[in-house]
Amino acid sequence: MKRSLFPVFFLLLTLCGCAKTEQQTIFAMNTVMEFSVHDKAAEDTVARMTQRINELEALLSRTREESEVSALNTANGAETPISFEVWSLLDTARALTNATDGAFDVTIAPIASAWGFAEEAFRVPSREELNTLAPLVNSDGITLAQNGGTYLASLQPGQAVDLGGIAKGYASDCIADIFLEDSIKSGYASLGGNILAWGGKNDGSPWRVGVKDPSNTEALCGVLELRDAYAVTSGGYERFFEENGVTYHHIIDPATGAPAESDLLSVTVVMDREDTLLEGRCGSGTLCDALSTALFVMGEDAALDFWRSGGYDLDLVLVTADGRIISTPGVAFAPVEESGYSYEAIS
Ligand code: AMP
Ligand code: MG
């Protein structure tokens, strides 16, 4: 009797449950995002990641009227109920303003708008206009409270928050939770300059991540080797406009209300990932994002002092305006010689 081989094949396929690599590129949070997951059920994991990013954008966007951030920004000082995760992110952001001597401050929103960065309607505001807005930049104006199970936030009238310097890092923490929940061994996420290397590559080698040359963004100035780590780069080259031959970039120095006149072209912050679920709390991805923005504002000397002070377990790659690359000892970084930078590895 001739039997069909189909059930046998089907059984073998089911038993084998072969792992595969699933990749997905999406545009969200104003940037290109890419996920790569190696697993038997990689498609499901990637689908959950995409869904989570869309949820976060709906909460955190400053330009979407229905977001929680917009509700807070338009409440004119009134207490606003928000989710635990937005509350937790504001709490972390406020703490990082203190930790960075004010270099990172999400209440920069009215100034960022005056320069047209949020709305992409670029203009150069007058000094008088910036001076009028300056008192609104003050994270002490963010009040966070809890009432039973309800999380509440309020700002001072006229204040607004812009989470553009921290939200993608928080999103990478949320993606890490999905990697962990789904017991994935190998994958990565790239959220517009925010990298999460989950494990190593499928062949066991570390992920290799290029650091863009800030003077020529088509090229790399170096390569990082990462395993179970976050790496986040901030630089003025990422968003800018030109007027009358002057370039104005999107990272604002809260002390001046103008694009930071940094002696750095880019800052990359690297931290290890947590191996516990964060469940809406902020982790190392969030820290890397906020700190890369802050250290760019601070400049070379203060950034290295911050690193030396050891308050956070982080490593740095700095690209300076006078043509040097500096890396700290805990990071595996190889410069690209043709990029023309001199290279110092701090010991
Ligand atoms: P990043 O690309 O992470 O360095 O963040 C830059 C974005 O953060 C800008 O596009 C603004 O939305 C916001 N931002 C600009 N300056 C600051 C600052 N000093 N502190 C906090 N957020 C900022
Ligand atoms: Mg940032």
Short mmCIF file of N, CA and C in Angstrom, two decimals, residues 15-136:
data_model
loop_
_atom_site.label_atom_id
_atom_site.label_comp_id
_atom_site.label_asym_id
_atom_site.label_seq_id
_atom_site.Cartn_x
_atom_site.Cartn_y
_atom_site.Cartn_z
N LEU A 15 8.76 18.97 14.55
CA LEU A 15 9.74 18.60 15.57
C LEU A 15 10.98 19.48 15.46
N CYS A 16 11.39 19.78 14.25
CA CYS A 16 12.60 20.56 14.01
C CYS A 16 12.41 21.99 14.53
N GLY A 17 11.25 22.60 14.28
CA GLY A 17 10.96 23.96 14.76
C GLY A 17 12.12 24.90 14.53
N CYS A 18 12.65 24.90 13.32
CA CYS A 18 13.91 25.60 13.06
C CYS A 18 13.83 27.08 13.38
N ALA A 19 14.88 27.60 14.02
CA ALA A 19 14.98 29.04 14.29
C ALA A 19 15.29 29.77 12.99
N LYS A 20 14.74 30.98 12.85
CA LYS A 20 15.03 31.78 11.67
C LYS A 20 15.20 33.24 12.08
N THR A 21 15.79 34.00 11.19
CA THR A 21 15.97 35.41 11.51
C THR A 21 14.89 36.22 10.84
N GLU A 22 14.16 37.00 11.64
CA GLU A 22 13.09 37.84 11.11
C GLU A 22 13.53 39.29 11.27
N GLN A 23 13.45 40.04 10.17
CA GLN A 23 13.84 41.45 10.24
C GLN A 23 12.69 42.33 9.81
N GLN A 24 12.59 43.50 10.42
CA GLN A 24 11.49 44.40 10.08
C GLN A 24 11.98 45.84 10.21
N THR A 25 11.64 46.67 9.24
CA THR A 25 11.98 48.09 9.31
C THR A 25 10.68 48.87 9.34
N ILE A 26 10.57 49.81 10.28
CA ILE A 26 9.36 50.65 10.35
C ILE A 26 9.78 52.11 10.50
N PHE A 27 8.86 53.01 10.20
CA PHE A 27 9.10 54.42 10.48
C PHE A 27 8.18 54.80 11.63
N ALA A 28 8.76 55.17 12.76
CA ALA A 28 7.97 55.57 13.92
C ALA A 28 8.80 56.55 14.74
N MET A 29 8.15 57.31 15.61
CA MET A 29 8.82 58.30 16.45
C MET A 29 9.76 59.17 15.61
N ASN A 30 9.32 59.49 14.41
CA ASN A 30 10.07 60.40 13.55
C ASN A 30 11.42 59.85 13.07
N THR A 31 11.55 58.54 13.07
CA THR A 31 12.84 57.98 12.68
C THR A 31 12.67 56.57 12.11
N VAL A 32 13.71 56.06 11.48
CA VAL A 32 13.67 54.69 10.95
C VAL A 32 14.08 53.73 12.06
N MET A 33 13.29 52.67 12.24
CA MET A 33 13.59 51.68 13.27
C MET A 33 13.71 50.31 12.62
N GLU A 34 14.62 49.51 13.15
CA GLU A 34 14.84 48.19 12.58
C GLU A 34 14.93 47.17 13.70
N PHE A 35 14.28 46.04 13.53
CA PHE A 35 14.35 44.95 14.51
C PHE A 35 14.85 43.70 13.81
N SER A 36 15.66 42.94 14.52
CA SER A 36 16.09 41.65 13.99
C SER A 36 16.04 40.65 15.14
N VAL A 37 15.36 39.55 14.92
CA VAL A 37 15.17 38.55 15.97
C VAL A 37 15.48 37.18 15.39
N HIS A 38 16.29 36.38 16.11
CA HIS A 38 16.58 35.03 15.66
C HIS A 38 15.92 34.04 16.62
N ASP A 39 14.90 33.36 16.15
CA ASP A 39 14.17 32.42 17.03
C ASP A 39 13.18 31.62 16.19
N LYS A 40 12.65 30.59 16.80
CA LYS A 40 11.61 29.79 16.12
C LYS A 40 10.38 30.64 15.83
N ALA A 41 10.00 31.45 16.84
CA ALA A 41 8.78 32.25 16.71
C ALA A 41 9.12 33.73 16.50
N ALA A 42 10.19 33.96 15.71
CA ALA A 42 10.69 35.33 15.55
C ALA A 42 9.64 36.29 15.00
N GLU A 43 8.76 35.77 14.12
CA GLU A 43 7.75 36.66 13.51
C GLU A 43 6.84 37.26 14.58
N ASP A 44 6.42 36.43 15.54
CA ASP A 44 5.53 36.91 16.61
C ASP A 44 6.25 37.97 17.44
N THR A 45 7.51 37.71 17.76
CA THR A 45 8.27 38.66 18.58
C THR A 45 8.39 40.00 17.87
N VAL A 46 8.73 39.96 16.59
CA VAL A 46 8.88 41.21 15.83
C VAL A 46 7.54 41.94 15.74
N ALA A 47 6.46 41.19 15.57
CA ALA A 47 5.13 41.83 15.50
C ALA A 47 4.81 42.53 16.82
N ARG A 48 5.18 41.89 17.94
CA ARG A 48 4.91 42.51 19.25
C ARG A 48 5.75 43.77 19.42
N MET A 49 6.97 43.74 18.91
CA MET A 49 7.85 44.91 19.02
C MET A 49 7.26 46.10 18.25
N THR A 50 6.80 45.83 17.05
CA THR A 50 6.22 46.89 16.23
C THR A 50 5.00 47.49 16.92
N GLN A 51 4.18 46.61 17.47
CA GLN A 51 2.96 47.07 18.15
C GLN A 51 3.31 47.92 19.36
N ARG A 52 4.32 47.49 20.10
CA ARG A 52 4.74 48.22 21.31
C ARG A 52 5.25 49.62 20.94
N ILE A 53 6.01 49.71 19.87
CA ILE A 53 6.53 51.02 19.44
C ILE A 53 5.37 51.94 19.06
N ASN A 54 4.38 51.39 18.36
CA ASN A 54 3.23 52.21 17.97
C ASN A 54 2.47 52.70 19.20
N GLU A 55 2.34 51.84 20.22
CA GLU A 55 1.69 52.24 21.47
C GLU A 55 2.47 53.38 22.14
N LEU A 56 3.79 53.23 22.15
CA LEU A 56 4.62 54.25 22.82
C LEU A 56 4.53 55.58 22.09
N GLU A 57 4.54 55.53 20.78
CA GLU A 57 4.43 56.78 20.02
C GLU A 57 3.12 57.48 20.35
N ALA A 58 2.06 56.68 20.48
CA ALA A 58 0.74 57.26 20.79
C ALA A 58 0.71 57.89 22.19
N LEU A 59 1.57 57.43 23.09
CA LEU A 59 1.64 58.02 24.43
C LEU A 59 2.55 59.24 24.50
N LEU A 60 3.68 59.15 23.79
CA LEU A 60 4.81 60.06 24.06
C LEU A 60 4.97 61.19 23.05
N SER A 61 4.27 61.10 21.92
CA SER A 61 4.49 62.10 20.87
C SER A 61 4.04 63.49 21.32
N ARG A 62 4.85 64.46 21.00
CA ARG A 62 4.51 65.85 21.32
C ARG A 62 3.60 66.44 20.26
N THR A 63 3.64 65.87 19.07
CA THR A 63 2.90 66.46 17.96
C THR A 63 1.55 65.76 17.70
N ARG A 64 1.31 64.63 18.41
CA ARG A 64 0.00 63.98 18.27
C ARG A 64 -0.92 64.52 19.34
N GLU A 65 -2.04 65.10 18.91
CA GLU A 65 -2.94 65.77 19.86
C GLU A 65 -3.47 64.84 20.94
N GLU A 66 -3.66 63.55 20.60
CA GLU A 66 -4.31 62.63 21.54
C GLU A 66 -3.31 61.95 22.48
N SER A 67 -2.02 62.29 22.40
CA SER A 67 -1.04 61.61 23.26
C SER A 67 -1.12 62.11 24.70
N GLU A 68 -0.61 61.31 25.63
CA GLU A 68 -0.58 61.74 27.04
C GLU A 68 0.30 62.97 27.21
N VAL A 69 1.39 63.00 26.46
CA VAL A 69 2.29 64.16 26.55
C VAL A 69 1.57 65.42 26.09
N SER A 70 0.77 65.33 25.03
CA SER A 70 0.01 66.50 24.57
C SER A 70 -1.03 66.91 25.60
N ALA A 71 -1.67 65.93 26.25
CA ALA A 71 -2.66 66.26 27.29
C ALA A 71 -1.98 67.05 28.40
N LEU A 72 -0.80 66.61 28.80
CA LEU A 72 -0.06 67.31 29.86
C LEU A 72 0.37 68.70 29.39
N ASN A 73 0.89 68.76 28.17
CA ASN A 73 1.41 70.04 27.65
C ASN A 73 0.32 71.10 27.45
N THR A 74 -0.92 70.65 27.25
CA THR A 74 -2.00 71.62 26.99
C THR A 74 -2.90 71.80 28.21
N ALA A 75 -2.50 71.25 29.37
CA ALA A 75 -3.37 71.31 30.56
C ALA A 75 -3.27 72.66 31.27
N ASN A 76 -2.34 73.49 30.84
CA ASN A 76 -2.16 74.83 31.41
C ASN A 76 -2.01 74.79 32.94
N GLY A 77 -1.18 73.90 33.41
CA GLY A 77 -0.88 73.83 34.84
C GLY A 77 -1.75 72.86 35.63
N ALA A 78 -2.82 72.35 35.01
CA ALA A 78 -3.73 71.46 35.76
C ALA A 78 -3.13 70.06 35.88
N GLU A 79 -3.53 69.38 36.96
CA GLU A 79 -3.08 68.01 37.18
C GLU A 79 -3.69 67.08 36.12
N THR A 80 -2.87 66.24 35.53
CA THR A 80 -3.33 65.37 34.44
C THR A 80 -3.06 63.91 34.79
N PRO A 81 -4.07 63.04 34.70
CA PRO A 81 -3.81 61.61 34.92
C PRO A 81 -3.02 61.04 33.74
N ILE A 82 -1.96 60.31 34.05
CA ILE A 82 -1.15 59.70 32.99
C ILE A 82 -0.84 58.25 33.38
N SER A 83 -0.30 57.52 32.41
CA SER A 83 0.02 56.11 32.67
C SER A 83 1.27 56.03 33.56
N PHE A 84 1.45 54.86 34.20
CA PHE A 84 2.63 54.67 35.04
C PHE A 84 3.91 54.88 34.24
N GLU A 85 3.89 54.42 32.97
CA GLU A 85 5.17 54.51 32.26
C GLU A 85 5.55 55.93 31.88
N VAL A 86 4.58 56.77 31.54
CA VAL A 86 4.92 58.18 31.24
C VAL A 86 5.35 58.88 32.53
N TRP A 87 4.68 58.56 33.61
CA TRP A 87 5.01 59.10 34.93
C TRP A 87 6.44 58.73 35.30
N SER A 88 6.77 57.47 35.12
CA SER A 88 8.10 56.96 35.46
C SER A 88 9.17 57.61 34.57
N LEU A 89 8.82 57.83 33.31
CA LEU A 89 9.78 58.46 32.38
C LEU A 89 10.02 59.93 32.77
N LEU A 90 8.95 60.62 33.18
CA LEU A 90 9.10 62.02 33.62
C LEU A 90 9.93 62.08 34.90
N ASP A 91 9.70 61.11 35.77
CA ASP A 91 10.45 61.06 37.03
C ASP A 91 11.95 60.87 36.74
N THR A 92 12.25 59.94 35.84
CA THR A 92 13.65 59.70 35.48
C THR A 92 14.25 60.94 34.81
N ALA A 93 13.48 61.54 33.91
CA ALA A 93 13.97 62.73 33.19
C ALA A 93 14.31 63.85 34.18
N ARG A 94 13.46 64.03 35.15
CA ARG A 94 13.65 65.08 36.16
C ARG A 94 14.91 64.80 36.98
N ALA A 95 15.09 63.53 37.36
CA ALA A 95 16.29 63.16 38.13
C ALA A 95 17.55 63.38 37.30
N LEU A 96 17.46 63.14 35.98
CA LEU A 96 18.64 63.31 35.13
C LEU A 96 18.97 64.78 34.91
N THR A 97 17.99 65.65 35.05
CA THR A 97 18.29 67.09 34.98
C THR A 97 19.22 67.45 36.14
N ASN A 98 18.91 66.94 37.31
CA ASN A 98 19.77 67.20 38.47
C ASN A 98 21.14 66.57 38.28
N ALA A 99 21.13 65.31 37.81
CA ALA A 99 22.40 64.58 37.68
C ALA A 99 23.33 65.21 36.65
N THR A 100 22.77 65.96 35.70
CA THR A 100 23.60 66.54 34.62
C THR A 100 23.73 68.05 34.76
N ASP A 101 23.48 68.56 35.94
CA ASP A 101 23.57 70.01 36.19
C ASP A 101 22.73 70.80 35.19
N GLY A 102 21.59 70.27 34.82
CA GLY A 102 20.67 70.99 33.95
C GLY A 102 20.94 70.84 32.46
N ALA A 103 21.97 70.07 32.08
CA ALA A 103 22.27 69.93 30.64
C ALA A 103 21.15 69.18 29.92
N PHE A 104 20.55 68.20 30.61
CA PHE A 104 19.40 67.49 30.04
C PHE A 104 18.15 68.01 30.72
N ASP A 105 17.21 68.54 29.95
CA ASP A 105 16.01 69.08 30.57
C ASP A 105 14.84 68.99 29.58
N VAL A 106 13.86 68.12 29.89
CA VAL A 106 12.75 67.92 28.95
C VAL A 106 11.81 69.13 28.89
N THR A 107 11.94 70.07 29.85
CA THR A 107 11.11 71.28 29.76
C THR A 107 11.70 72.27 28.74
N ILE A 108 12.64 71.78 27.93
CA ILE A 108 13.21 72.58 26.83
C ILE A 108 12.16 72.85 25.73
N ALA A 109 11.00 72.18 25.82
CA ALA A 109 10.01 72.20 24.73
C ALA A 109 9.70 73.60 24.16
N PRO A 110 9.39 74.62 24.99
CA PRO A 110 9.05 75.93 24.39
C PRO A 110 10.20 76.52 23.57
N ILE A 111 11.44 76.24 24.01
CA ILE A 111 12.61 76.76 23.27
C ILE A 111 12.79 75.96 21.97
N ALA A 112 12.64 74.63 22.07
CA ALA A 112 12.78 73.80 20.86
C ALA A 112 11.73 74.23 19.83
N SER A 113 10.54 74.61 20.31
CA SER A 113 9.50 75.08 19.39
C SER A 113 9.84 76.44 18.80
N ALA A 114 10.45 77.31 19.61
CA ALA A 114 10.82 78.64 19.11
C ALA A 114 11.79 78.51 17.93
N TRP A 115 12.63 77.48 17.96
CA TRP A 115 13.55 77.21 16.85
C TRP A 115 12.88 76.39 15.75
N GLY A 116 11.65 75.96 16.00
CA GLY A 116 10.87 75.23 14.99
C GLY A 116 11.25 73.77 14.85
N PHE A 117 12.01 73.21 15.83
CA PHE A 117 12.44 71.82 15.68
C PHE A 117 11.30 70.83 15.83
N ALA A 118 10.39 71.07 16.78
CA ALA A 118 9.30 70.12 16.99
C ALA A 118 8.38 70.11 15.78
N GLU A 119 8.11 71.28 15.23
CA GLU A 119 7.10 71.42 14.17
C GLU A 119 7.71 71.38 12.77
N GLU A 120 9.07 71.30 12.72
CA GLU A 120 9.79 71.37 11.45
C GLU A 120 9.45 72.63 10.68
N ALA A 121 9.36 73.74 11.42
CA ALA A 121 9.16 75.05 10.79
C ALA A 121 10.31 75.92 11.29
N PHE A 122 11.50 75.62 10.73
CA PHE A 122 12.74 76.17 11.31
C PHE A 122 12.81 77.69 11.19
N ARG A 123 13.27 78.33 12.24
CA ARG A 123 13.48 79.79 12.26
C ARG A 123 14.49 80.12 13.35
N VAL A 124 15.10 81.30 13.26
CA VAL A 124 16.04 81.73 14.30
C VAL A 124 15.33 82.76 15.18
N PRO A 125 15.00 82.39 16.42
CA PRO A 125 14.29 83.33 17.29
C PRO A 125 15.22 84.44 17.79
N SER A 126 14.63 85.56 18.18
CA SER A 126 15.45 86.66 18.68
C SER A 126 15.92 86.35 20.09
N ARG A 127 16.95 87.06 20.54
CA ARG A 127 17.44 86.89 21.92
C ARG A 127 16.34 87.26 22.91
N GLU A 128 15.56 88.30 22.59
CA GLU A 128 14.47 88.71 23.51
C GLU A 128 13.46 87.57 23.67
N GLU A 129 13.09 86.96 22.55
CA GLU A 129 12.13 85.86 22.60
C GLU A 129 12.67 84.72 23.47
N LEU A 130 13.95 84.39 23.28
CA LEU A 130 14.55 83.30 24.06
C LEU A 130 14.62 83.67 25.54
N ASN A 131 14.93 84.94 25.83
CA ASN A 131 14.99 85.37 27.24
C ASN A 131 13.62 85.26 27.90
N THR A 132 12.57 85.58 27.15
CA THR A 132 11.21 85.49 27.70
C THR A 132 10.85 84.04 28.02
N LEU A 133 11.31 83.12 27.15
CA LEU A 133 10.97 81.70 27.34
C LEU A 133 11.86 81.02 28.38
N ALA A 134 13.03 81.61 28.65
CA ALA A 134 14.04 80.93 29.51
C ALA A 134 13.48 80.45 30.86
N PRO A 135 12.66 81.24 31.58
CA PRO A 135 12.18 80.77 32.89
C PRO A 135 11.30 79.52 32.82
N LEU A 136 10.77 79.21 31.63
CA LEU A 136 9.92 78.02 31.50
C LEU A 136 10.75 76.74 31.49
#
